[in-house]
PDB file of C-alpha atoms in Angstrom:
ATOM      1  CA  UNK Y   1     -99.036 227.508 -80.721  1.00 73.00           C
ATOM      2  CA  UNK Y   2     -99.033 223.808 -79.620  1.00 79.00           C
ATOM      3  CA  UNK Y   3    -102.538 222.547 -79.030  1.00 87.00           C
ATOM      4  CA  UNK Y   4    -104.701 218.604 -79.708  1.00 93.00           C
ATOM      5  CA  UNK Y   5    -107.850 218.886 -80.491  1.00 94.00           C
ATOM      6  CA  UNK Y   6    -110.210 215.989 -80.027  1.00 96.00           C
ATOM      7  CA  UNK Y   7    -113.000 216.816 -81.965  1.00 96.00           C
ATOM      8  CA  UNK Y   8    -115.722 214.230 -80.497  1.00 95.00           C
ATOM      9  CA  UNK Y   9    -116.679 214.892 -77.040  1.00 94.00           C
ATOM     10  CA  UNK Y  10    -118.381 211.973 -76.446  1.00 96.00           C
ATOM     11  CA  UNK Y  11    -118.863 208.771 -78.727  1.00 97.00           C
ATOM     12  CA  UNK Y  12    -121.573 205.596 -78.379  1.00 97.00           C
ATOM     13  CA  UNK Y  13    -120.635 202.579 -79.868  1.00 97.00           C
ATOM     14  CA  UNK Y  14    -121.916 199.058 -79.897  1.00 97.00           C
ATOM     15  CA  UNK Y  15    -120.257 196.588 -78.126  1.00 97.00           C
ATOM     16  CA  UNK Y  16    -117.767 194.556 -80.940  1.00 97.00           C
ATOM     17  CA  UNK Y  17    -118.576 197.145 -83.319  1.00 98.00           C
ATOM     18  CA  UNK Y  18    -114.926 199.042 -84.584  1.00 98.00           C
ATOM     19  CA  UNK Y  19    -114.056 202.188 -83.088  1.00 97.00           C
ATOM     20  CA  UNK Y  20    -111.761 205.221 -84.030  1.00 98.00           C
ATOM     21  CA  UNK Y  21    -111.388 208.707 -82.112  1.00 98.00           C
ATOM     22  CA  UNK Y  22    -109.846 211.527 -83.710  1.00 98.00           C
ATOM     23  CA  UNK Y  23    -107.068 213.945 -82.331  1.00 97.00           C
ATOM     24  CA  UNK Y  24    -104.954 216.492 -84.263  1.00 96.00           C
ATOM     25  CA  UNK Y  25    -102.396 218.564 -83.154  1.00 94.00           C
ATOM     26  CA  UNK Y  26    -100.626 221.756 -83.430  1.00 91.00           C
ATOM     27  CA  UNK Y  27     -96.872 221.368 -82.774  1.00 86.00           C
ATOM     28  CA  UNK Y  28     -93.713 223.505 -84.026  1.00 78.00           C
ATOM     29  CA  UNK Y  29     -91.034 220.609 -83.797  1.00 77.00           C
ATOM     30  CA  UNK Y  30     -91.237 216.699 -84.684  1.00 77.00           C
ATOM     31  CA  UNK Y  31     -94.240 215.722 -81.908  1.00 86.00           C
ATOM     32  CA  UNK Y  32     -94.092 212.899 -79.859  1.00 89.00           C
ATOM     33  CA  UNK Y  33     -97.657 211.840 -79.555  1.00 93.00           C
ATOM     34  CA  UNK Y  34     -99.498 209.603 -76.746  1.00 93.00           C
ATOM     35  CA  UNK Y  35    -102.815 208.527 -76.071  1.00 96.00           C
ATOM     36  CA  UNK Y  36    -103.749 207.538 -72.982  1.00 95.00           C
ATOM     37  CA  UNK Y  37    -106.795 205.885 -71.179  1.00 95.00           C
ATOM     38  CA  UNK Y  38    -108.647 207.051 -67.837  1.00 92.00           C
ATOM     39  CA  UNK Y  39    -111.120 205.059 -65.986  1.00 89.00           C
ATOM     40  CA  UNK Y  40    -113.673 207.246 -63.480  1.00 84.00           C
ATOM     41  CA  UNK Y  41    -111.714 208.431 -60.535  1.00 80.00           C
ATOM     42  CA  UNK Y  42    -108.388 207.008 -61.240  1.00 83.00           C
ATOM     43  CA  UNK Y  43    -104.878 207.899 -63.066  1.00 84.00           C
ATOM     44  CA  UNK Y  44    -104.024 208.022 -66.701  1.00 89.00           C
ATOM     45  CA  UNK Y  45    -103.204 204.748 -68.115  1.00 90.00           C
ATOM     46  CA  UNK Y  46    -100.780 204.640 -71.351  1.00 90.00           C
ATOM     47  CA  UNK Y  47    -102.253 202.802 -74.141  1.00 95.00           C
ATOM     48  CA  UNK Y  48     -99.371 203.804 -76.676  1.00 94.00           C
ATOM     49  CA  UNK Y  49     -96.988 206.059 -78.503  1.00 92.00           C
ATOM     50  CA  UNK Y  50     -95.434 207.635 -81.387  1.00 92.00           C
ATOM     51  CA  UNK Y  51     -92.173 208.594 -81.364  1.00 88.00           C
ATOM     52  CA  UNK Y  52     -90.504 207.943 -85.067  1.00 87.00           C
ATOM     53  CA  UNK Y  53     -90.827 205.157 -87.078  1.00 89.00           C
ATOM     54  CA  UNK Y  54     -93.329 202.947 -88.337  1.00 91.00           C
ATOM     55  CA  UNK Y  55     -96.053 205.060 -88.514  1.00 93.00           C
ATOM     56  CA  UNK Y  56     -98.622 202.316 -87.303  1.00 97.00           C
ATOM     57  CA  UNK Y  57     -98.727 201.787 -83.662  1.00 96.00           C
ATOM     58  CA  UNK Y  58     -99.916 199.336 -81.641  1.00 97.00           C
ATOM     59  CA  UNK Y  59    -100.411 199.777 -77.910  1.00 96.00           C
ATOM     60  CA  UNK Y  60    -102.158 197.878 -75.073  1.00 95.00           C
ATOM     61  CA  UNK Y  61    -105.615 196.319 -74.724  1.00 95.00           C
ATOM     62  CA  UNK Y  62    -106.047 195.786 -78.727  1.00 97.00           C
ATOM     63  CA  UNK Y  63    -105.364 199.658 -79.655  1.00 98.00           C
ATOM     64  CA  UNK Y  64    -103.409 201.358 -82.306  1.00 98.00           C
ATOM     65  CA  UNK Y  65    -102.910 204.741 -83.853  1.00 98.00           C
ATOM     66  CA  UNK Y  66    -101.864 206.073 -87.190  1.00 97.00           C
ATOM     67  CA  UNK Y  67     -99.921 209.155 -87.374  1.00 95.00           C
ATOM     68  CA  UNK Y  68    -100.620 210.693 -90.838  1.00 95.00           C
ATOM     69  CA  UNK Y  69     -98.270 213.635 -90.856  1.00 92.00           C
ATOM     70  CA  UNK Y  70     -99.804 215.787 -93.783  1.00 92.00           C
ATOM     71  CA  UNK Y  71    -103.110 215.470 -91.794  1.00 94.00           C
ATOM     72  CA  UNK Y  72    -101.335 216.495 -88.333  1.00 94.00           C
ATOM     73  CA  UNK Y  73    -103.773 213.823 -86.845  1.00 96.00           C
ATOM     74  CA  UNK Y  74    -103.002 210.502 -84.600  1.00 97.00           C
ATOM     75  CA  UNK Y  75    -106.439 208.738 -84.423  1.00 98.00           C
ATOM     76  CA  UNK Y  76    -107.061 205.698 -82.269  1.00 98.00           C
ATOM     77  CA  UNK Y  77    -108.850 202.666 -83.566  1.00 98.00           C
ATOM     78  CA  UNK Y  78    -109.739 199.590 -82.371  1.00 98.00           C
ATOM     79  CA  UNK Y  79    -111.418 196.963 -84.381  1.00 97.00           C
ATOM     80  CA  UNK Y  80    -114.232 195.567 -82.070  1.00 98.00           C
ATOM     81  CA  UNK Y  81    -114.460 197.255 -78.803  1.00 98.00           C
ATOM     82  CA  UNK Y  82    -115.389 195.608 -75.142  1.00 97.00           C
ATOM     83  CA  UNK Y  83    -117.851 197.115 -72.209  1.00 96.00           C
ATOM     84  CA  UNK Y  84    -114.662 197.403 -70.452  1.00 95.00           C
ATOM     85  CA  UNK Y  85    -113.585 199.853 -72.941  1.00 97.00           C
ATOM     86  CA  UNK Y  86    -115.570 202.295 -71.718  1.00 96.00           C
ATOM     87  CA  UNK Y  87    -113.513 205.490 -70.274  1.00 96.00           C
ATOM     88  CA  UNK Y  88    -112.316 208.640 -71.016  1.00 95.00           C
ATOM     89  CA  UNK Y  89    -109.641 208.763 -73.334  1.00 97.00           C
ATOM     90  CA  UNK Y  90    -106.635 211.883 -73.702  1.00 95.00           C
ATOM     91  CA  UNK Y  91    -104.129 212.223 -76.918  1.00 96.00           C
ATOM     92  CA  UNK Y  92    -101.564 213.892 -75.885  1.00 93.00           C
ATOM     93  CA  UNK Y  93     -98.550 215.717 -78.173  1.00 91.00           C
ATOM     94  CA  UNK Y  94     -94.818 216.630 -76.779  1.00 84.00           C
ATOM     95  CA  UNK Y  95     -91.558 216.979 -77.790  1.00 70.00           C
ATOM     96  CA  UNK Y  96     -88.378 216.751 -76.413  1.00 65.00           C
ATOM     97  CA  UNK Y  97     -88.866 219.769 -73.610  1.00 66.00           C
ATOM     98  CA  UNK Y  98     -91.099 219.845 -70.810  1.00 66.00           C
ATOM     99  CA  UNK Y  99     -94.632 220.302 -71.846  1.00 73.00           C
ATOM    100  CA  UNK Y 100     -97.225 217.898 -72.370  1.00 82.00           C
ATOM    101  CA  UNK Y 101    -100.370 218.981 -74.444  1.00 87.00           C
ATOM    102  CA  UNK Y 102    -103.645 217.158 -73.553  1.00 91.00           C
ATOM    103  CA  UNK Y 103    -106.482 217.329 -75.642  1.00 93.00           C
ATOM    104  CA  UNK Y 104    -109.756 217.852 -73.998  1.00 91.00           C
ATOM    105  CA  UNK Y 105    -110.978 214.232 -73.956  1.00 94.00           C
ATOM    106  CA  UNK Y 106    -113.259 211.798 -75.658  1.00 96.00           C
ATOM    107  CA  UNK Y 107    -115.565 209.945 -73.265  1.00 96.00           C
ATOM    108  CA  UNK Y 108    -116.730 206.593 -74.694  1.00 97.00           C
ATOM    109  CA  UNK Y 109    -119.963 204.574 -73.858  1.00 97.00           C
ATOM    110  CA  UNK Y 110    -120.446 201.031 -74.957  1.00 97.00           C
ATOM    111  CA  UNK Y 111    -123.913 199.886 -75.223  1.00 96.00           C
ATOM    112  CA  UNK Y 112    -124.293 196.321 -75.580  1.00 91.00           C
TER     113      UNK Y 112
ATOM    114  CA  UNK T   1     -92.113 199.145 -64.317  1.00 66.00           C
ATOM    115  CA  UNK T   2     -92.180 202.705 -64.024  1.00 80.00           C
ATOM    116  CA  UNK T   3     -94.376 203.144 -61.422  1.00 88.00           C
ATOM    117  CA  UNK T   4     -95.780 206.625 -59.847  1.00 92.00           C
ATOM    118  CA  UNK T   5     -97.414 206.282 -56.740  1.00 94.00           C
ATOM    119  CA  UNK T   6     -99.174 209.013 -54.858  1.00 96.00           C
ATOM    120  CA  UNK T   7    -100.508 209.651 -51.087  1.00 96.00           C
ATOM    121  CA  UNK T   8    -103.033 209.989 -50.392  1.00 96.00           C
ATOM    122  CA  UNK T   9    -105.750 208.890 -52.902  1.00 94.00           C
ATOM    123  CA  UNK T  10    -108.552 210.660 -51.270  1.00 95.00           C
ATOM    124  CA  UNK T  11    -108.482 213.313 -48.757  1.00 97.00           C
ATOM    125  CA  UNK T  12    -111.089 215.567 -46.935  1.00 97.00           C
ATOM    126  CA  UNK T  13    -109.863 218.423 -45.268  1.00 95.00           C
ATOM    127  CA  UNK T  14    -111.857 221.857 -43.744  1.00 96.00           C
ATOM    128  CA  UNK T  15    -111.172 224.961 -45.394  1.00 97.00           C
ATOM    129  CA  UNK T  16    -108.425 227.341 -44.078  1.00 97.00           C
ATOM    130  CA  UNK T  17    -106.322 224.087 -43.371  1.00 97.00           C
ATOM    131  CA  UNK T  18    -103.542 222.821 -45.657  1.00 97.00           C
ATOM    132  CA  UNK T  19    -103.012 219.511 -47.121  1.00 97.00           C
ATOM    133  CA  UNK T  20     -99.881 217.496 -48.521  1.00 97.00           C
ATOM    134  CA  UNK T  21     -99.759 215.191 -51.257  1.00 97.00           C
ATOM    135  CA  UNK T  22     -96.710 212.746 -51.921  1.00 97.00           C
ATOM    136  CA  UNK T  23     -95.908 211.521 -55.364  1.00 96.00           C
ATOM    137  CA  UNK T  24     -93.784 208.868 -55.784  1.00 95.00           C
ATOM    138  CA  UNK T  25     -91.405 206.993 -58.612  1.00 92.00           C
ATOM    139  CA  UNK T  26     -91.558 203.331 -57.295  1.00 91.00           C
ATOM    140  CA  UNK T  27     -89.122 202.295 -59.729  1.00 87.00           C
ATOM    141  CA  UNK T  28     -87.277 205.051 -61.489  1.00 86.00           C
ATOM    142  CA  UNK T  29     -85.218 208.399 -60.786  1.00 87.00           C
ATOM    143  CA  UNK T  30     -87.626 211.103 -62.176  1.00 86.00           C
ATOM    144  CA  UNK T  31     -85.365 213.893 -63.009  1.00 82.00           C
ATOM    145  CA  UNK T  32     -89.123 215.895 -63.665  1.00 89.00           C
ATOM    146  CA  UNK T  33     -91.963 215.846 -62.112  1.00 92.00           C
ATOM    147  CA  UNK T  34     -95.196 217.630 -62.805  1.00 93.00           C
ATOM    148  CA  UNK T  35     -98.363 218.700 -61.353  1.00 95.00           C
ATOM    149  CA  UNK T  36    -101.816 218.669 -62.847  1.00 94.00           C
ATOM    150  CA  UNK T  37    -105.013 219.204 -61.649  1.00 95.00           C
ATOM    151  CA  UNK T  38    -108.562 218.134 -63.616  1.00 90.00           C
ATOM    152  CA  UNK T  39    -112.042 219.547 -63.225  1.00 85.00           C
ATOM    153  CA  UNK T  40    -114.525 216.709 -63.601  1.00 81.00           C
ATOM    154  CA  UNK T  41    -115.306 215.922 -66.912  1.00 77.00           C
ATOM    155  CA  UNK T  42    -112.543 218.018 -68.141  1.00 83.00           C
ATOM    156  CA  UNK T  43    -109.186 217.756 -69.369  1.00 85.00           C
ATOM    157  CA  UNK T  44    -105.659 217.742 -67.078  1.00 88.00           C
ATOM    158  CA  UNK T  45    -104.287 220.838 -66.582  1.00 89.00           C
ATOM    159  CA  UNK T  46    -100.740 221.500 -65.796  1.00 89.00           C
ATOM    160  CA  UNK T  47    -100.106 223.477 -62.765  1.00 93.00           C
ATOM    161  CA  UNK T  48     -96.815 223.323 -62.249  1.00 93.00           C
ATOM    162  CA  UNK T  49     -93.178 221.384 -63.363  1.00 91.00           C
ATOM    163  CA  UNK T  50     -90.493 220.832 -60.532  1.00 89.00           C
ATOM    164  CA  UNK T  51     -86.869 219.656 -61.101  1.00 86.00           C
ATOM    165  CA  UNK T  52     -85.275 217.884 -58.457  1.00 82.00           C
ATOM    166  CA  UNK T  53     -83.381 220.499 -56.154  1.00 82.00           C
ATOM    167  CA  UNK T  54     -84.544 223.753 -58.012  1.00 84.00           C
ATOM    168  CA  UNK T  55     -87.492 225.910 -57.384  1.00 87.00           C
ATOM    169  CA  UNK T  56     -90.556 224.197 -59.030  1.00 91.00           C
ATOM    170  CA  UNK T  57     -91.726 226.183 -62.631  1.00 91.00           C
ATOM    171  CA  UNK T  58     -95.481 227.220 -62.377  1.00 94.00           C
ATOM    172  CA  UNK T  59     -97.710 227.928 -65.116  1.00 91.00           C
ATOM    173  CA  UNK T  60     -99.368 230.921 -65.659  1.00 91.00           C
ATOM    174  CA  UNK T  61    -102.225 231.445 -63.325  1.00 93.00           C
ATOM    175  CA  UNK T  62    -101.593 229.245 -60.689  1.00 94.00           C
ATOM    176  CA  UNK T  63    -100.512 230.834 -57.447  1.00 94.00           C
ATOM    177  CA  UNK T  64     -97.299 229.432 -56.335  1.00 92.00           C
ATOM    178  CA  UNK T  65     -97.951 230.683 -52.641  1.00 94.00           C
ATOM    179  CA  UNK T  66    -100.836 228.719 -52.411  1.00 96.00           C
ATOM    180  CA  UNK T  67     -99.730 225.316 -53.848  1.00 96.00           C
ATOM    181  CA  UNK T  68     -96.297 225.090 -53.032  1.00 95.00           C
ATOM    182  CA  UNK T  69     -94.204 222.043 -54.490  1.00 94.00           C
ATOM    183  CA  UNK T  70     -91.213 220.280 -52.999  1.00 90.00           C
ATOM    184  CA  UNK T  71     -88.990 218.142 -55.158  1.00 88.00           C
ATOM    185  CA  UNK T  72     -86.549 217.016 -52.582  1.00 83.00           C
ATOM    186  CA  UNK T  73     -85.181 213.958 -54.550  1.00 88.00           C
ATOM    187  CA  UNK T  74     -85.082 211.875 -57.205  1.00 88.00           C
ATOM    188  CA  UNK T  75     -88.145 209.838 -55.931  1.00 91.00           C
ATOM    189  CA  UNK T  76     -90.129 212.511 -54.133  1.00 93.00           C
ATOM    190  CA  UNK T  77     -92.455 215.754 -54.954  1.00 94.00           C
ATOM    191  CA  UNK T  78     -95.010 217.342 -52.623  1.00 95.00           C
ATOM    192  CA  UNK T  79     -97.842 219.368 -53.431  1.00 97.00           C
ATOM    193  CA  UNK T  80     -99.286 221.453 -50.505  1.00 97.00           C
ATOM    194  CA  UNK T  81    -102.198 223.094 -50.791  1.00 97.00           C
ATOM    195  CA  UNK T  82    -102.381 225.684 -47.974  1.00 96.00           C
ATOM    196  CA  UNK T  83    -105.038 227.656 -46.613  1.00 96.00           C
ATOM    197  CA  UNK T  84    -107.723 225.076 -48.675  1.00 96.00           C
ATOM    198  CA  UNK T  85    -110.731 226.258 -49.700  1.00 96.00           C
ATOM    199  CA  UNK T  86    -113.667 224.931 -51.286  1.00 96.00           C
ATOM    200  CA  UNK T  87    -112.868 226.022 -54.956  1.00 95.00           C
ATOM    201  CA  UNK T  88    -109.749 224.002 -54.705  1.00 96.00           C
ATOM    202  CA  UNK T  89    -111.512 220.924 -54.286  1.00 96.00           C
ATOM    203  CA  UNK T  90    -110.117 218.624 -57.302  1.00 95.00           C
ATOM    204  CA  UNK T  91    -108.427 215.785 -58.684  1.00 94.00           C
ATOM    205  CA  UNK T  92    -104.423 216.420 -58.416  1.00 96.00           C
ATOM    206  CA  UNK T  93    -102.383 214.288 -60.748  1.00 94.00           C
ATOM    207  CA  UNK T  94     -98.612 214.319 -60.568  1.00 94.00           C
ATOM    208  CA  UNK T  95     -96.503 212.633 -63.426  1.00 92.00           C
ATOM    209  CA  UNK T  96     -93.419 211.380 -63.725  1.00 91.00           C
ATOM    210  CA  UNK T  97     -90.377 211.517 -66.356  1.00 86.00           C
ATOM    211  CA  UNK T  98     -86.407 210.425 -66.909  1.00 73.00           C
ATOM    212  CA  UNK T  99     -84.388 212.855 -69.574  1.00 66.00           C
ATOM    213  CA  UNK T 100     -85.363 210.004 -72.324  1.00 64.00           C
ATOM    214  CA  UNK T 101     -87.653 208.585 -73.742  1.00 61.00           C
ATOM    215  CA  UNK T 102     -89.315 211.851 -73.378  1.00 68.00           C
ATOM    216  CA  UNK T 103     -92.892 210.169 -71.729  1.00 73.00           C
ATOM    217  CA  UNK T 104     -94.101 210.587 -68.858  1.00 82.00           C
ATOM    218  CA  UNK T 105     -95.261 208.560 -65.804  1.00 88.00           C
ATOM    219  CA  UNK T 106     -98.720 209.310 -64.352  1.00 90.00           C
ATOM    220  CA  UNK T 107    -100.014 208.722 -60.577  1.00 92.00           C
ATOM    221  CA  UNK T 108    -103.368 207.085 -59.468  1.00 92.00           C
ATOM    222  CA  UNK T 109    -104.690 210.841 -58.302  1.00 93.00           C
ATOM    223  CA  UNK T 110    -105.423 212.360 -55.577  1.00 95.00           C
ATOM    224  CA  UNK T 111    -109.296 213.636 -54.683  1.00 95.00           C
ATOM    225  CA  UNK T 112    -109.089 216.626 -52.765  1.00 96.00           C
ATOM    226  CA  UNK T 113    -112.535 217.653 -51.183  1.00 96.00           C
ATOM    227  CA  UNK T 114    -112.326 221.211 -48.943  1.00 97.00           C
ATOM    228  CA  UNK T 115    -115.079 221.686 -47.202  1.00 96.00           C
TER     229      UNK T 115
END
């Protein structure tokens, strides 16, 4: 069954301190993978995206992923994180049909 | 560019009445569009998928009676909740997608208080 799990519910960093949130997945066919960025009360905001390739991705606002395949993971990082950072933040897995997975979320605080 | 818009952003209605929410592709023809709703602090859930000009696809659990879904072009999908009541207070998301490159588009939201 398809599935992302994001194993930290909620994370508290420092503010310039480096940050990485875990997601793995459960997907039958070659996954397209997503993670995306959601500020209190608005819409989902795309910070980047796997589709093939380089397996090293680098999205908006300083982010990028790494899609280890033998792991089934795609884990964002960012190397020093701003207040403005602060959010809740879906991966996402999907393929070439219809359905889009979400995980459950990570919500990040940054102290300062 | 691809831009999803949706209307309203906030809306308060009393329960038994219905309410409509618009979802727009600014920019794009979204051959799919796609309904989600999320519980605070929780994750999206997807409540239904609509294809322009066919019947919309809903997912298991979610009454297609109540929250009936209108994809009557490339640009447009409804989502009317009728008969509101309180437990379907929420935050509706609809999304947005072309056949390629397979992502998909999301709207600001829509806060739905019944009360």
């Amino acid at each position: 069954a398809q599935s992302v799990t994001q194993p930290d519910i909620h994370i508290t960093v420092s503010e310039g301190a480096s940050l990485e949130l875990r997601c793995n997945y459960s997907y039958g066919a070659t996954p397209y993978l997503f993670w995306y960025v959601q500020s209190p009360g608005q819409g989902l905001q795309l910070l980047l995206k796997y589709f093939s390739g380089d397996t090293l991705v680098q999205g908006i606002k300083g982010f990028e992923a790494e899609f280890k395949r033998s792991q089934s993971s795609f884990n964002l990082r960012k190397p020093s994180v701003h207040w403005s950072d602060a959010a809740e933040y879906f991966c996402a897995v999907g393929g070439t049909g219809n359905q889009f997975y979400f995980g459950t979320g990570t919500s990040l605080t940054v102290i300062p | 560019g691809a831009v999803v818009s949706q209307h309203p952003s906030w809306v308060i209605c009393k329960s038994g009445t219905s309410v409509k929410i618009e979802c727009r592709s600014l920019d794009f023809q979204a051959t799919t569009m796609f309904w989600y709703r999320q519980f605070p602090k929780q994750s999206l859930m997807l409540m239904a998928t609509s294809n322009e000009g066919s019947k919309a696809t809903y997912e298991q659990g979610v009454e297609k009676d109540k929250f009936l879904i209108n994809h009557a072009s490339l640009t447009l999908s409804t989502l009317t909740v009728t008969s509101a009541h309180p437990e379907d207070s929420s935050f509706y998301i609809c999304s947005a997608r072309t056949l390629a490159p397979y992502e998909q588009y999301f709207g600001p939201g829509t806060r739905l208080t019944v009360t």
